[in-house]
Short mmCIF file of C-alpha atoms in Angstrom, two decimals:
data_model
loop_
_atom_site.label_atom_id
_atom_site.label_comp_id
_atom_site.label_asym_id
_atom_site.label_seq_id
_atom_site.Cartn_x
_atom_site.Cartn_y
_atom_site.Cartn_z
CA ALA A 1 16.80 11.64 1.26
CA MET A 2 18.04 10.96 -2.27
CA ASP A 3 21.12 9.24 -0.81
CA SER A 4 18.91 6.60 0.81
CA LEU A 5 17.76 5.69 -2.71
CA ARG A 6 21.42 5.12 -3.72
CA SER A 7 22.33 2.86 -0.82
CA PRO A 8 25.66 1.01 -0.98
CA GLY A 9 23.92 -2.18 0.28
CA ILE A 10 22.09 -2.59 -3.04
CA ARG A 11 23.73 -4.59 -5.84
CA SER A 12 25.07 -2.15 -8.43
CA LYS A 13 22.84 -3.55 -11.19
CA ASP A 14 19.77 -2.84 -9.01
CA ARG A 15 20.84 0.70 -8.04
CA GLU A 16 19.33 3.77 -9.71
CA THR A 17 21.92 6.31 -10.88
CA ASN A 18 19.99 8.35 -13.47
CA PRO A 19 18.82 11.58 -11.75
CA GLU A 20 15.46 11.61 -13.55
CA ARG A 21 14.75 7.97 -12.64
CA LEU A 22 15.85 8.68 -9.06
CA LEU A 23 13.33 11.53 -8.89
CA HIS A 24 10.52 9.26 -10.16
CA LEU A 25 11.50 6.62 -7.60
CA LYS A 26 11.57 9.22 -4.82
CA ARG A 27 8.06 10.45 -5.75
CA ILE A 28 6.68 6.89 -5.61
CA CYS A 29 8.46 6.14 -2.32
CA ASP A 30 7.27 9.42 -0.76
CA MET A 31 3.69 8.60 -1.74
CA LEU A 32 3.96 5.09 -0.26
CA LEU A 33 5.50 6.47 2.94
CA ALA A 34 2.72 9.05 3.32
CA ALA A 35 0.17 6.24 3.03
CA GLY A 36 1.91 4.12 5.67
CA TYR A 37 4.21 1.77 3.74
CA PHE A 38 7.37 2.41 5.74
CA ARG A 39 9.57 -0.19 4.02
CA ALA A 40 9.82 2.31 1.15
CA ARG A 41 12.45 4.14 3.22
CA VAL A 42 14.62 1.12 4.11
CA PRO A 43 17.97 2.07 2.52
CA ILE A 44 19.20 -1.46 1.80
CA LEU A 45 16.16 -2.37 -0.31
CA SER A 46 16.50 -2.17 -4.08
CA PRO A 47 14.21 0.14 -6.07
CA PHE A 48 12.34 -2.95 -7.32
CA ASP A 49 11.75 -4.18 -3.77
CA LYS A 50 10.52 -0.75 -2.63
CA VAL A 51 8.11 -0.24 -5.52
CA VAL A 52 6.86 -3.81 -5.83
CA GLY A 53 6.65 -4.22 -2.06
CA GLY A 54 4.56 -1.03 -2.00
CA LEU A 55 2.26 -2.29 -4.76
CA VAL A 56 1.73 -5.62 -2.98
CA TRP A 57 1.12 -3.75 0.31
CA GLY A 58 -1.42 -1.49 -1.44
CA VAL A 59 -3.31 -4.42 -2.97
CA THR A 60 -3.41 -6.17 0.41
CA ALA A 61 -4.30 -3.04 2.41
CA SER A 62 -7.23 -2.31 0.08
CA ASN A 63 -9.02 -5.33 1.59
CA VAL A 64 -10.49 -6.29 -1.76
CA ASP A 65 -11.43 -9.95 -2.07
CA LEU A 66 -9.36 -10.76 -5.14
CA ASP A 67 -8.78 -14.47 -4.82
CA VAL A 68 -5.15 -13.62 -5.59
CA ASP A 69 -2.43 -14.57 -3.16
CA ILE A 70 0.55 -12.34 -3.84
CA ILE A 71 3.62 -13.62 -2.06
CA PHE A 72 6.48 -11.18 -2.32
CA GLN A 73 10.01 -11.79 -1.15
CA GLU A 74 12.66 -9.11 -1.18
CA ASN A 75 15.88 -9.82 -3.10
CA SER A 76 13.97 -12.27 -5.29
CA THR A 77 15.17 -14.19 -8.33
CA ILE A 78 14.22 -13.20 -11.89
CA GLY A 79 11.59 -15.98 -11.94
CA GLU A 80 10.04 -14.74 -8.68
CA ARG A 81 10.04 -11.17 -10.01
CA VAL A 82 8.19 -12.28 -13.15
CA ARG A 83 5.62 -14.21 -11.07
CA VAL A 84 4.94 -11.36 -8.62
CA SER A 85 4.71 -8.85 -11.50
CA GLU A 86 2.08 -11.01 -13.22
CA GLU A 87 0.15 -11.37 -9.95
CA ILE A 88 0.15 -7.59 -9.40
CA VAL A 89 -1.12 -7.06 -12.97
CA ARG A 90 -3.97 -9.57 -12.38
CA ALA A 91 -4.85 -7.99 -9.03
CA LEU A 92 -5.00 -4.47 -10.51
CA VAL A 93 -7.26 -5.72 -13.34
CA LYS A 94 -9.60 -7.36 -10.81
CA MET A 95 -9.62 -4.13 -8.79
CA ARG A 96 -10.55 -2.23 -11.98
CA CYS A 97 -7.50 0.03 -11.77
CA PRO A 98 -7.86 2.72 -14.47
CA HIS A 99 -4.06 2.61 -14.98
CA PRO A 100 -3.34 -1.00 -15.99
CA LEU A 101 0.23 -2.20 -15.95
CA GLN A 102 2.06 -4.82 -17.97
CA PRO A 103 4.44 -7.24 -16.19
CA GLN A 104 7.42 -5.84 -18.13
CA GLN A 105 6.60 -2.31 -16.90
CA ILE A 106 6.86 -3.57 -13.32
CA GLN A 107 10.00 -5.65 -13.88
CA GLY A 108 11.70 -2.83 -15.82
CA LEU A 109 10.58 -0.17 -13.31
CA ASP A 110 8.82 1.99 -15.90
CA TYR A 111 8.21 4.75 -13.36
CA PRO A 112 5.57 6.99 -15.05
CA PRO A 113 2.93 4.21 -15.35
CA LEU A 114 3.99 2.78 -11.98
CA PHE A 115 3.44 6.22 -10.42
CA LYS A 116 -0.14 6.43 -11.78
CA ALA A 117 -1.04 2.90 -10.64
CA THR A 118 0.56 3.49 -7.21
CA GLN A 119 -1.28 6.79 -6.83
CA TRP A 120 -4.60 5.08 -7.58
CA LEU A 121 -3.79 2.19 -5.24
CA VAL A 122 -2.82 4.55 -2.39
CA SER A 123 -6.13 6.39 -2.80
CA ARG A 124 -7.91 3.02 -2.48
CA VAL A 125 -5.96 2.21 0.71
CA ILE A 126 -6.90 5.58 2.24
CA GLU A 127 -10.54 5.12 1.23
CA THR A 128 -10.58 1.60 2.70
CA ARG A 129 -9.11 2.90 5.96
CA ALA A 130 -11.74 5.63 6.23
CA LEU A 131 -14.58 3.15 5.58
CA THR A 132 -13.16 0.70 8.14
CA GLN A 133 -12.86 3.45 10.78
CA ALA A 134 -16.42 4.63 10.14
CA ARG A 135 -17.75 1.06 10.36
CA MET A 136 -15.87 0.46 13.63
CA ARG A 137 -17.12 3.75 15.08
CA ASN A 138 -20.73 2.91 14.13
CA GLN A 139 -20.42 -0.56 15.69
CA ALA A 140 -18.96 0.90 18.89
CA GLU A 141 -21.72 3.52 19.14
CA PHE A 142 -24.38 0.88 18.50
CA ARG A 143 -22.96 -1.44 21.19
CA PHE A 144 -22.57 1.43 23.64
CA GLY A 145 -26.17 2.54 23.03
CA LYS A 146 -27.51 -0.98 23.66
CA SER A 147 -25.64 -1.83 26.83
CA LEU A 148 -24.32 1.29 28.55
CA LYS A 149 -25.73 4.56 29.71
CA PHE A 150 -24.12 7.86 30.61
CA PRO A 151 -24.32 8.77 34.34
CA ASP A 152 -27.06 11.36 33.69
CA GLU A 153 -29.17 8.71 31.93
CA THR A 154 -29.61 6.42 34.97
CA ASP A 155 -33.13 5.95 36.26
CA ASP A 156 -34.46 8.56 38.70
CA ALA A 157 -34.94 6.06 41.56
CA SER A 158 -31.21 5.72 42.16
CA LYS A 159 -30.82 9.50 42.49
CA HIS A 160 -33.12 9.65 45.52
CA VAL A 161 -31.31 7.07 47.63
#
C-alpha cells in the first residue's frame, strides 16, 4: 500500500519520500477511502491531488450551502493550487471547522493539521449521509402509508368474494 503512495507516474518534486510524511499521507488517504473518496488510492495522483481532492470532496459531500464554488483540477498549476487552497480555507471557516487551516498549510502539505481538518470533514460527510438516509426513509414510509396498504390491510369486503 505504501508503494502506491510512491508511484513512478508522479513528478519527482511532487513525490513523498520521507517515511514519516508517507505515514501521515497514508493515514489521511486511508481515512478518505473509508469515507468513500476512492481517488485517494489512484497511484498516479500526487499527494497534493489526493489530499486536496479529498478535502474538496468532503466539503461538497457535506451538502452545506456555502456559496463557495470549489473547482479542483488534478495536476494543477501553482496559481490554481493557491486558489483552491484559499477556497478550501474559506469553506472550512464557513462550515465552522474547529481545525482551521491556512492556505500555506494546504499547499505545503502540512500533514498534522490536514489530518485533523480531514478527520472533522469526514465525520461531517458521514453525519450528512446518515441524515439524508433517515430523511429518505421517512419520506418513503410516509408515501407508502398514504397510498399503499399491505395485503392484510385490505377492506373485509374483498375477502368474502
